[in-house]
Amino acid sequence: MQQAIDCIRDNGITHIIGPMDGDTWHSYRFVTQTDESPAFLLEPKNTPDALEVFKDAGFSEIGSYFSARVPLAQAAKTAPPATTDFEIEHWDGTDPERLFGQVFELSCEAFANNAFYKPITRDAFLAMYMPIVPMLKRELILFARQPDQTLVGFLFGTPNYAEGPKPSSVILKTYASLMKGAGQHLAYTFHKTAAVNGFDTAIHALIHDDNLSALRSAAEGADVFRRYGLFGLKLDD
């Protein structure tokens, strides 16, 4: 580790962030606390010694995240206020490249102000997501559209296939919105749809502690079962 830090310093870099596979579109974060339950689909993994190596080298936590789970029987008890500003619709299951193209464009706008955000190309984004198309359930992919069909929000959910071919839990992986209230409506519809489709539990995955999603997860009564950290090191001059 020290050799790598020295090399970075020699190249004039003064701050290091890790673990991060290039950017926040790819894998990043260490597990810092866990109830030892099995990892869910697409969850970051690490050995405890990897985290200790970073800490021993002087890295400290600069970003804190969590995953939580909630029984679907107790989720989405209160419907959000009705609105005519947008409608929630499920993906129709066709043209996945167009689907992820739309998700990419909205993601770039919605996440641009997030800490450590770094833009990527549309082709790079599609290369990450197109391979998982065979695993998708169209009922768990939602859009919020204005009356003129302008996309103002999306939610990407997936069965937790880490449990096997017939999982009982479903993952709320990512959702974003550009209009007040759209995220709440998307999450409500997701939980209701997952329950109707026979899932028992929803996993609210990889939420930043300071994100509005954290408040919504807590309001659903979800219990945190894993915590993660992103770490940084400021190099001496």
Coordinates of N, CA and C in Angstrom, one line a residue:
M1 N 0.8 -1.2 0.0 CA 0.0 0.0 0.0 C 0.9 1.3 0.0
Q2 N 1.9 1.3 0.8 CA 2.7 2.5 0.9 C 3.4 2.8 -0.4
Q3 N 3.8 1.7 -1.1 CA 4.4 1.9 -2.4 C 3.5 2.6 -3.4
A4 N 2.2 2.2 -3.3 CA 1.2 2.8 -4.2 C 1.0 4.2 -3.8
I5 N 0.9 4.5 -2.5 CA 0.7 5.9 -2.1 C 1.9 6.8 -2.5
D6 N 3.1 6.3 -2.4 CA 4.3 7.0 -2.8 C 4.3 7.3 -4.3
C7 N 3.8 6.4 -5.1 CA 3.8 6.6 -6.5 C 2.7 7.6 -6.9
I8 N 1.6 7.6 -6.2 CA 0.6 8.6 -6.4 C 1.1 10.0 -6.0
R9 N 1.8 10.1 -4.9 CA 2.3 11.4 -4.5 C 3.3 11.9 -5.5
D10 N 4.2 11.0 -6.0 CA 5.2 11.4 -6.9 C 4.6 11.9 -8.2
N11 N 3.4 11.6 -8.5 CA 2.7 12.1 -9.7 C 1.9 13.4 -9.5
G12 N 2.1 14.0 -8.3 CA 1.5 15.3 -8.0 C 0.1 15.2 -7.5
I13 N -0.4 14.1 -7.2 CA -1.8 13.9 -6.7 C -1.8 14.1 -5.2
T14 N -2.7 14.9 -4.6 CA -2.7 15.2 -3.2 C -3.8 14.5 -2.4
H15 N -4.8 14.0 -3.1 CA -5.9 13.3 -2.4 C -6.2 11.9 -3.1
I16 N -6.5 10.9 -2.3 CA -6.8 9.6 -2.7 C -8.1 9.2 -2.2
I17 N -9.0 8.6 -3.0 CA -10.3 8.1 -2.6 C -10.3 6.6 -3.0
G18 N -10.8 5.8 -2.0 CA -11.0 4.4 -2.3 C -11.8 3.6 -1.3
P19 N -12.2 2.4 -1.6 CA -12.0 1.8 -2.9 C -13.0 2.3 -4.0
M20 N -12.5 2.4 -5.2 CA -13.4 2.9 -6.2 C -12.8 2.4 -7.6
D21 N -13.7 1.7 -8.3 CA -13.3 1.1 -9.6 C -13.5 2.2 -10.7
G22 N -12.7 3.3 -10.6 CA -12.7 4.3 -11.6 C -13.7 5.4 -11.3
D23 N -14.9 5.1 -10.9 CA -15.9 6.1 -10.7 C -17.1 5.5 -9.9
T24 N -18.1 6.3 -9.5 CA -19.2 5.8 -8.7 C -20.2 5.0 -9.6
W25 N -20.1 5.0 -10.9 CA -20.9 4.2 -11.7 C -20.6 2.7 -11.5
H26 N -19.3 2.4 -11.1 CA -18.8 1.1 -11.0 C -18.7 0.8 -9.5
S27 N -18.1 -0.3 -9.1 CA -18.0 -0.8 -7.7 C -17.2 0.1 -6.9
Y28 N -17.7 0.5 -5.7 CA -16.9 1.2 -4.7 C -17.5 1.0 -3.4
R29 N -16.8 1.4 -2.3 CA -17.2 1.3 -0.9 C -16.7 -0.1 -0.3
F30 N -16.4 0.0 1.0 CA -16.1 -1.2 1.8 C -17.3 -1.4 2.7
V31 N -17.6 -2.7 3.0 CA -18.5 -3.0 4.1 C -17.8 -2.7 5.4
T32 N -18.5 -1.9 6.2 CA -17.9 -1.5 7.5 C -18.6 -2.2 8.7
Q33 N -19.9 -2.5 8.5 CA -20.7 -3.2 9.6 C -21.6 -4.1 8.9
T34 N -21.9 -5.2 9.5 CA -22.8 -6.2 8.9 C -23.4 -7.1 10.0
D35 N -24.7 -7.6 9.7 CA -25.3 -8.6 10.5 C -24.9 -10.0 10.1
E36 N -24.0 -10.1 9.1 CA -23.5 -11.4 8.5 C -24.5 -12.1 7.6
S37 N -25.6 -11.4 7.3 CA -26.5 -12.0 6.3 C -25.9 -12.1 4.9
P38 N -26.3 -13.0 4.1 CA -25.6 -13.2 2.8 C -25.7 -11.9 1.9
A39 N -24.7 -11.7 1.1 CA -24.7 -10.5 0.2 C -25.9 -10.6 -0.8
F40 N -26.4 -9.5 -1.1 CA -27.5 -9.5 -2.1 C -26.9 -9.2 -3.5
L41 N -27.7 -9.4 -4.5 CA -27.2 -9.2 -5.9 C -26.7 -7.8 -6.1
L42 N -25.5 -7.7 -6.7 CA -24.8 -6.4 -7.1 C -24.3 -5.7 -5.9
E43 N -24.3 -6.3 -4.7 CA -23.7 -5.7 -3.5 C -22.2 -5.7 -3.5
P44 N -21.5 -4.6 -3.1 CA -20.1 -4.7 -3.0 C -19.6 -5.6 -1.9
K45 N -18.5 -6.3 -2.1 CA -18.0 -7.2 -1.1 C -16.5 -6.9 -0.9
N46 N -16.0 -7.3 0.3 CA -14.6 -7.1 0.6 C -14.3 -8.0 1.8
T47 N -13.0 -8.3 2.0 CA -12.6 -9.1 3.1 C -12.3 -8.0 4.2
P48 N -12.4 -8.4 5.5 CA -12.1 -7.4 6.6 C -10.7 -6.9 6.5
D49 N -9.8 -7.8 6.1 CA -8.4 -7.3 6.1 C -8.1 -6.2 5.1
A50 N -8.9 -6.2 4.0 CA -8.8 -5.1 3.0 C -9.1 -3.8 3.6
L51 N -10.2 -3.7 4.4 CA -10.5 -2.5 5.1 C -9.4 -2.0 6.1
E52 N -8.9 -3.0 6.8 CA -7.8 -2.7 7.7 C -6.6 -2.2 7.1
V53 N -6.3 -2.7 5.9 CA -5.1 -2.1 5.1 C -5.3 -0.7 4.9
F54 N -6.5 -0.3 4.5 CA -6.7 1.2 4.2 C -6.6 2.0 5.5
K55 N -7.2 1.5 6.5 CA -7.2 2.2 7.8 C -5.7 2.4 8.3
D56 N -5.0 1.3 8.2 CA -3.6 1.3 8.7 C -2.7 2.3 7.9
A57 N -3.1 2.5 6.6 CA -2.4 3.5 5.8 C -2.8 4.9 6.0
G58 N -3.8 5.1 6.9 CA -4.2 6.5 7.3 C -5.5 7.0 6.6
F59 N -6.2 6.1 5.9 CA -7.4 6.5 5.3 C -8.5 6.7 6.3
S60 N -9.4 7.6 6.1 CA -10.5 7.8 7.0 C -11.8 7.9 6.2
E61 N -12.9 7.6 6.8 CA -14.2 7.5 6.1 C -14.7 8.9 5.7
I62 N -15.0 9.1 4.4 CA -15.5 10.3 3.9 C -16.9 10.3 3.4
G63 N -17.5 9.1 3.3 CA -18.8 8.9 2.9 C -19.4 7.6 3.5
S64 N -20.6 7.7 4.0 CA -21.2 6.6 4.8 C -22.6 6.2 4.1
Y65 N -22.8 4.9 4.0 CA -23.9 4.4 3.2 C -24.5 3.2 4.0
F66 N -25.7 2.8 3.6 CA -26.3 1.6 4.3 C -27.3 0.9 3.4
S67 N -27.6 -0.3 3.7 CA -28.7 -1.1 3.1 C -29.6 -1.5 4.2
A68 N -30.9 -1.5 3.9 CA -31.9 -1.9 4.9 C -32.9 -2.8 4.3
R69 N -33.7 -3.5 5.1 CA -34.7 -4.4 4.6 C -36.0 -4.2 5.4
V70 N -37.1 -4.4 4.6 CA -38.4 -4.1 5.2 C -39.4 -5.2 4.7
P71 N -40.1 -5.9 5.6 CA -41.2 -6.8 5.1 C -42.2 -6.0 4.3
L72 N -42.5 -6.6 3.1 CA -43.4 -5.9 2.2 C -44.9 -5.8 2.8
A73 N -45.2 -6.6 3.7 CA -46.5 -6.6 4.4 C -46.7 -5.3 5.2
Q74 N -45.5 -4.7 5.6 CA -45.7 -3.5 6.4 C -45.2 -2.2 5.6
A75 N -44.8 -2.4 4.3 CA -44.4 -1.2 3.5 C -45.5 -0.6 2.8
A76 N -45.3 0.7 2.4 CA -46.3 1.4 1.5 C -47.7 1.4 2.1
K77 N -47.8 1.7 3.4 CA -49.1 1.7 4.0 C -49.9 3.0 3.7
T78 N -49.2 4.1 3.4 CA -49.8 5.3 3.1 C -49.5 5.8 1.7
A79 N -50.5 6.0 0.9 CA -50.3 6.4 -0.5 C -49.8 7.9 -0.5
P80 N -48.9 8.3 -1.4 CA -48.5 9.7 -1.5 C -49.7 10.5 -2.0
P81 N -49.7 11.8 -1.9 CA -50.8 12.6 -2.4 C -50.9 12.5 -3.9
A82 N -52.2 12.4 -4.3 CA -52.5 12.3 -5.7 C -51.9 13.6 -6.5
T83 N -51.6 13.3 -7.7 CA -51.0 14.4 -8.5 C -51.4 14.2 -10.0
T84 N -51.4 15.4 -10.7 CA -51.6 15.3 -12.2 C -50.3 15.8 -12.9
D85 N -49.3 16.0 -12.1 CA -48.0 16.5 -12.7 C -47.3 15.4 -13.5
F86 N -47.5 14.2 -13.1 CA -46.9 13.0 -13.7 C -47.7 11.8 -13.5
E87 N -47.3 10.7 -14.2 CA -47.9 9.4 -14.0 C -46.8 8.4 -13.9
I88 N -47.1 7.4 -13.1 CA -46.1 6.3 -12.9 C -46.5 5.1 -13.9
E89 N -45.6 4.7 -14.6 CA -45.8 3.6 -15.6 C -44.7 2.5 -15.4
H90 N -45.1 1.3 -15.7 CA -44.1 0.2 -15.7 C -43.5 0.1 -17.1
W91 N -42.2 -0.4 -17.1 CA -41.6 -0.7 -18.4 C -42.4 -1.8 -19.1
D92 N -42.6 -1.6 -20.5 CA -43.4 -2.5 -21.2 C -42.6 -3.8 -21.6
G93 N -41.4 -3.8 -21.3 CA -40.6 -5.0 -21.6 C -39.9 -5.0 -23.0
T94 N -40.1 -4.0 -23.7 CA -39.5 -3.9 -25.1 C -38.4 -2.9 -25.2
D95 N -37.5 -3.1 -26.1 CA -36.4 -2.2 -26.5 C -35.6 -1.8 -25.3
P96 N -34.9 -2.8 -24.7 CA -34.1 -2.5 -23.5 C -33.0 -1.4 -23.7
E97 N -32.5 -1.4 -24.9 CA -31.4 -0.4 -25.2 C -32.0 1.1 -25.0
R98 N -33.2 1.2 -25.6 CA -33.9 2.5 -25.4 C -34.2 2.8 -23.9
L99 N -34.6 1.8 -23.2 CA -34.9 1.9 -21.8 C -33.7 2.4 -21.0
F100 N -32.5 1.8 -21.2 CA -31.4 2.2 -20.5 C -30.8 3.5 -21.0
G101 N -31.0 3.8 -22.3 CA -30.6 5.1 -22.8 C -31.3 6.2 -22.0
Q102 N -32.6 6.0 -21.8 CA -33.4 7.0 -21.0 C -32.9 7.1 -19.6
V103 N -32.7 6.0 -19.0 CA -32.2 5.9 -17.6 C -30.9 6.6 -17.5
F104 N -30.0 6.4 -18.5 CA -28.7 7.1 -18.5 C -28.8 8.6 -18.5
E105 N -29.6 9.1 -19.4 CA -29.8 10.5 -19.6 C -30.3 11.2 -18.3
L106 N -31.3 10.6 -17.7 CA -31.9 11.1 -16.5 C -30.9 11.0 -15.3
S107 N -30.2 9.9 -15.3 CA -29.2 9.7 -14.2 C -28.1 10.8 -14.2
C108 N -27.6 11.1 -15.4 CA -26.6 12.1 -15.6 C -27.0 13.4 -15.0
E109 N -28.3 13.8 -15.3 CA -28.8 15.0 -14.8 C -29.1 15.0 -13.3
A110 N -29.7 13.9 -12.8 CA -30.1 13.8 -11.4 C -28.9 13.6 -10.5
F111 N -27.8 13.0 -10.9 CA -26.7 12.7 -10.1 C -25.5 13.6 -10.2
A112 N -25.6 14.6 -11.2 CA -24.5 15.4 -11.5 C -23.9 16.1 -10.3
N113 N -24.7 16.5 -9.3 CA -24.2 17.2 -8.2 C -23.8 16.4 -7.0
N114 N -23.9 15.0 -7.2 CA -23.5 14.1 -6.1 C -21.9 14.2 -5.9
A115 N -21.5 14.0 -4.7 CA -20.1 13.9 -4.4 C -19.4 12.8 -5.2
F116 N -18.3 13.2 -5.7 CA -17.4 12.2 -6.5 C -18.0 11.8 -7.8
Y117 N -19.0 12.5 -8.3 CA -19.6 12.2 -9.6 C -18.6 12.4 -10.7
K118 N -18.6 11.5 -11.6 CA -17.8 11.6 -12.8 C -18.6 11.1 -14.0
P119 N -18.7 11.9 -15.1 CA -19.5 11.5 -16.2 C -18.9 10.3 -17.0
I120 N -19.7 9.5 -17.6 CA -19.3 8.4 -18.4 C -20.1 8.5 -19.7
T121 N -19.7 7.8 -20.7 CA -20.4 7.8 -22.0 C -21.6 6.9 -22.0
R122 N -22.5 7.2 -22.9 CA -23.7 6.3 -23.0 C -23.3 4.9 -23.3
D123 N -22.4 4.7 -24.2 CA -21.9 3.4 -24.5 C -21.4 2.6 -23.3
A124 N -20.6 3.3 -22.5 CA -20.0 2.7 -21.3 C -21.1 2.3 -20.3
F125 N -22.2 3.1 -20.2 CA -23.3 2.8 -19.3 C -24.0 1.6 -19.8
L126 N -24.3 1.6 -21.1 CA -25.0 0.4 -21.7 C -24.2 -0.9 -21.6
A127 N -22.9 -0.8 -21.6 CA -22.1 -2.0 -21.5 C -22.2 -2.6 -20.1
M128 N -22.5 -1.7 -19.1 CA -22.7 -2.2 -17.8 C -24.0 -2.9 -17.6
Y129 N -25.1 -2.4 -18.2 CA -26.4 -2.8 -17.9 C -27.1 -3.8 -18.9
M130 N -26.7 -3.7 -20.1 CA -27.3 -4.6 -21.1 C -27.1 -6.1 -20.8
P131 N -25.9 -6.5 -20.2 CA -25.8 -7.9 -19.9 C -26.8 -8.5 -18.9
I132 N -27.4 -7.6 -18.1 CA -28.3 -8.1 -17.1 C -29.8 -8.1 -17.6
V133 N -30.0 -7.7 -18.8 CA -31.4 -7.6 -19.3 C -32.2 -8.9 -19.1
P134 N -31.5 -10.1 -19.4 CA -32.3 -11.3 -19.2 C -32.9 -11.6 -17.8
M135 N -32.3 -10.9 -16.8 CA -32.7 -11.0 -15.4 C -33.8 -10.1 -15.0
L136 N -34.1 -9.1 -15.9 CA -35.0 -8.0 -15.5 C -36.5 -8.5 -15.4
K137 N -37.2 -7.9 -14.5 CA -38.7 -8.1 -14.5 C -39.3 -6.7 -14.8
R138 N -40.0 -6.6 -15.8 CA -40.5 -5.3 -16.3 C -41.4 -4.6 -15.2
E139 N -42.1 -5.4 -14.4 CA -42.9 -4.9 -13.3 C -42.2 -4.1 -12.3
L140 N -40.9 -4.3 -12.2 CA -40.0 -3.7 -11.2 C -39.2 -2.5 -11.7
I141 N -39.5 -2.1 -13.0 CA -38.8 -1.0 -13.6 C -39.9 0.0 -13.9
L142 N -39.8 1.2 -13.2 CA -40.8 2.2 -13.3 C -40.3 3.5 -13.8
F143 N -41.3 4.2 -14.4 CA -41.0 5.6 -14.9 C -42.0 6.6 -14.4
A144 N -41.6 7.8 -14.2 CA -42.5 8.9 -13.9 C -42.5 9.8 -15.1
R145 N -43.6 10.0 -15.8 CA -43.6 10.9 -17.0 C -44.7 11.9 -16.8
Q146 N -44.3 13.1 -17.3 CA -45.3 14.2 -17.4 C -46.3 13.9 -18.5
P147 N -47.4 14.6 -18.5 CA -48.4 14.4 -19.6 C -47.9 14.5 -21.0
D148 N -46.8 15.2 -21.2 CA -46.3 15.3 -22.6 C -45.2 14.2 -22.8
Q149 N -45.1 13.2 -21.9 CA -44.2 12.1 -21.9 C -42.8 12.4 -21.6
T150 N -42.5 13.6 -21.1 CA -41.2 13.9 -20.6 C -40.9 13.1 -19.4
L151 N -39.7 12.4 -19.4 CA -39.3 11.6 -18.3 C -38.8 12.4 -17.1
V152 N -39.4 12.3 -15.9 CA -38.9 13.1 -14.8 C -38.5 12.2 -13.6
G153 N -38.5 10.9 -13.8 CA -38.1 10.0 -12.7 C -38.0 8.6 -13.2
F154 N -37.2 7.7 -12.5 CA -37.2 6.3 -12.8 C -36.8 5.6 -11.6
L155 N -37.2 4.3 -11.5 CA -36.8 3.4 -10.5 C -36.4 2.1 -11.1
F156 N -35.3 1.6 -10.7 CA -34.7 0.3 -11.2 C -34.7 -0.7 -10.0
G157 N -35.6 -1.7 -10.1 CA -35.6 -2.8 -9.1 C -35.3 -4.1 -9.7
T158 N -34.9 -5.0 -8.9 CA -34.6 -6.4 -9.5 C -34.8 -7.4 -8.4
P159 N -35.2 -8.6 -8.8 CA -35.3 -9.7 -7.8 C -33.9 -10.0 -7.3
N160 N -33.8 -10.4 -6.0 CA -32.4 -10.7 -5.5 C -32.0 -12.1 -5.8
Y161 N -31.5 -12.3 -7.1 CA -31.1 -13.6 -7.6 C -29.9 -14.2 -6.9
A162 N -29.3 -13.5 -5.9 CA -28.3 -14.1 -5.1 C -28.9 -15.2 -4.2
E163 N -30.2 -15.1 -4.0 CA -30.9 -16.2 -3.2 C -31.2 -17.4 -4.1
G164 N -31.1 -17.3 -5.4 CA -31.4 -18.4 -6.3 C -32.4 -18.0 -7.3
P165 N -32.9 -19.0 -8.1 CA -33.8 -18.6 -9.2 C -35.2 -18.2 -8.7
K166 N -35.6 -18.4 -7.5 CA -36.9 -18.0 -7.0 C -36.7 -17.2 -5.7
P167 N -36.2 -16.0 -5.8 CA -35.9 -15.3 -4.6 C -37.2 -14.7 -3.9
S168 N -37.1 -14.6 -2.6 CA -38.2 -14.0 -1.8 C -38.0 -12.5 -1.6
S169 N -36.8 -12.0 -1.8 CA -36.6 -10.6 -1.6 C -36.4 -9.9 -3.0
V170 N -36.6 -8.6 -3.0 CA -36.5 -7.8 -4.2 C -35.7 -6.5 -3.8
I171 N -34.9 -6.1 -4.7 CA -33.9 -5.0 -4.4 C -34.4 -3.7 -5.1
L172 N -34.6 -2.6 -4.3 CA -34.8 -1.3 -4.8 C -33.3 -0.8 -5.0
K173 N -32.9 -0.9 -6.2 CA -31.4 -0.7 -6.5 C -31.2 0.8 -6.7
T174 N -31.9 1.5 -7.6 CA -31.7 2.9 -7.8 C -33.0 3.6 -8.2
Y175 N -33.1 4.8 -7.7 CA -34.2 5.6 -8.2 C -33.8 7.1 -8.1
A176 N -34.3 7.9 -9.1 CA -34.0 9.3 -9.1 C -35.1 10.0 -9.8
S177 N -35.2 11.3 -9.4 CA -36.3 12.1 -10.0 C -35.8 13.5 -10.2
L178 N -36.5 14.2 -11.1 CA -36.2 15.6 -11.3 C -37.4 16.5 -10.9
M179 N -38.4 15.9 -10.4 CA -39.6 16.6 -10.0 C -40.0 16.2 -8.6
K180 N -40.4 17.2 -7.7 CA -40.8 16.9 -6.4 C -41.9 15.9 -6.3
G181 N -41.8 14.9 -5.5 CA -42.9 13.9 -5.3 C -42.7 12.7 -6.2
A182 N -42.0 12.8 -7.3 CA -41.9 11.6 -8.2 C -41.2 10.4 -7.5
G183 N -40.2 10.7 -6.8 CA -39.5 9.6 -6.1 C -40.4 8.9 -5.1
Q184 N -41.2 9.6 -4.4 CA -42.1 9.0 -3.4 C -43.1 8.1 -4.1
H185 N -43.7 8.6 -5.2 CA -44.6 7.8 -5.9 C -44.0 6.6 -6.5
L186 N -42.8 6.7 -7.0 CA -42.1 5.6 -7.6 C -41.9 4.5 -6.5
A187 N -41.4 4.9 -5.4 CA -41.1 3.9 -4.3 C -42.4 3.3 -3.8
Y188 N -43.4 4.0 -3.7 CA -44.7 3.5 -3.2 C -45.2 2.4 -4.2
T189 N -45.1 2.7 -5.5 CA -45.6 1.8 -6.5 C -44.7 0.5 -6.6
F190 N -43.4 0.7 -6.4 CA -42.5 -0.4 -6.3 C -42.8 -1.4 -5.2
H191 N -43.0 -0.9 -4.0 CA -43.3 -1.8 -2.9 C -44.7 -2.5 -3.1
K192 N -45.7 -1.8 -3.6 CA -46.9 -2.4 -3.8 C -46.8 -3.5 -4.9
T193 N -46.1 -3.2 -6.0 CA -46.0 -4.1 -7.1 C -45.2 -5.4 -6.7
A194 N -44.1 -5.2 -5.9 CA -43.3 -6.3 -5.4 C -44.2 -7.2 -4.6
A195 N -45.0 -6.7 -3.7 CA -45.9 -7.5 -2.9 C -46.8 -8.3 -3.7
V196 N -47.5 -7.7 -4.7 CA -48.4 -8.4 -5.5 C -47.8 -9.5 -6.3
N197 N -46.5 -9.3 -6.6 CA -45.7 -10.3 -7.4 C -45.1 -11.4 -6.5
G198 N -45.5 -11.5 -5.3 CA -45.1 -12.6 -4.4 C -43.8 -12.4 -3.6
F199 N -43.2 -11.3 -3.6 CA -42.0 -11.1 -2.8 C -42.4 -10.8 -1.4
D200 N -41.5 -11.2 -0.5 CA -41.8 -11.0 0.9 C -41.1 -9.8 1.5
T201 N -39.9 -9.5 1.0 CA -39.0 -8.5 1.6 C -38.5 -7.5 0.5
A202 N -38.4 -6.3 0.9 CA -37.7 -5.3 0.0 C -36.4 -4.9 0.6
I203 N -35.3 -4.8 -0.2 CA -34.0 -4.4 0.2 C -33.8 -3.0 -0.3
H204 N -33.6 -2.0 0.5 CA -33.3 -0.6 0.1 C -31.7 -0.6 0.0
A205 N -31.2 -0.6 -1.2 CA -29.8 -0.9 -1.4 C -28.9 0.4 -1.5
L206 N -27.8 0.4 -0.7 CA -26.7 1.3 -0.9 C -27.1 2.7 -0.9
I207 N -27.7 3.2 0.2 CA -28.2 4.5 0.3 C -27.2 5.4 1.1
H208 N -26.9 6.6 0.6 CA -26.1 7.5 1.3 C -26.8 8.0 2.6
D209 N -26.1 8.1 3.7 CA -26.8 8.5 4.9 C -27.5 9.9 4.8
D210 N -27.0 10.8 4.0 CA -27.5 12.1 3.9 C -28.6 12.3 2.8
N211 N -28.9 11.2 2.1 CA -29.8 11.2 1.0 C -31.3 11.2 1.5
L212 N -32.2 11.9 0.7 CA -33.6 11.9 1.1 C -34.1 10.5 1.1
S213 N -33.5 9.6 0.3 CA -33.9 8.2 0.3 C -33.7 7.5 1.7
A214 N -32.8 8.0 2.5 CA -32.5 7.5 3.8 C -33.7 7.8 4.7
L215 N -34.3 9.0 4.6 CA -35.5 9.3 5.4 C -36.7 8.5 5.0
R216 N -36.8 8.3 3.7 CA -38.0 7.5 3.2 C -37.8 6.0 3.6
S217 N -36.6 5.5 3.6 CA -36.4 4.1 4.0 C -36.8 4.0 5.5
A218 N -36.3 4.9 6.3 CA -36.7 4.9 7.8 C -38.2 5.0 8.0
A219 N -38.8 5.9 7.2 CA -40.3 6.0 7.3 C -41.0 4.8 7.0
E220 N -40.5 3.9 6.1 CA -41.1 2.6 5.8 C -40.9 1.6 6.9
G221 N -40.0 2.0 7.9 CA -39.7 1.0 9.0 C -38.7 0.0 8.7
A222 N -37.8 0.3 7.6 CA -36.8 -0.6 7.2 C -35.7 -0.7 8.3
D223 N -35.1 -1.9 8.5 CA -34.0 -2.1 9.4 C -32.7 -2.2 8.7
V224 N -31.7 -1.4 9.1 CA -30.4 -1.4 8.5 C -29.7 -2.7 8.9
F225 N -29.2 -3.4 7.9 CA -28.4 -4.6 8.2 C -27.0 -4.6 7.7
R226 N -26.6 -3.6 6.9 CA -25.3 -3.4 6.4 C -24.9 -2.0 6.3
R227 N -23.7 -1.6 6.7 CA -23.2 -0.3 6.4 C -21.9 -0.4 5.6
Y228 N -21.6 0.7 4.9 CA -20.5 0.8 4.0 C -19.8 2.1 4.1
G229 N -18.6 2.2 3.7 CA -17.8 3.4 3.8 C -17.0 3.6 2.5
L230 N -16.8 4.9 2.2 CA -15.9 5.3 1.2 C -14.8 6.1 1.9
F231 N -13.5 5.8 1.6 CA -12.4 6.3 2.4 C -11.5 7.3 1.6
G232 N -10.9 8.2 2.3 CA -10.1 9.2 1.6 C -8.8 9.4 2.4
L233 N -7.8 9.9 1.7 CA -6.5 10.1 2.3 C -5.9 11.4 1.7
K234 N -5.6 12.4 2.5 CA -4.9 13.7 2.1 C -3.4 13.5 2.3
L235 N -2.7 13.6 1.2 CA -1.3 13.4 1.3 C -0.6 14.6 1.8
D236 N 0.5 14.4 2.5 CA 1.3 15.6 3.0 C 2.0 16.2 1.8
D237 N 2.2 17.5 1.9 CA 3.0 18.2 0.9 C 4.4 17.7 0.8

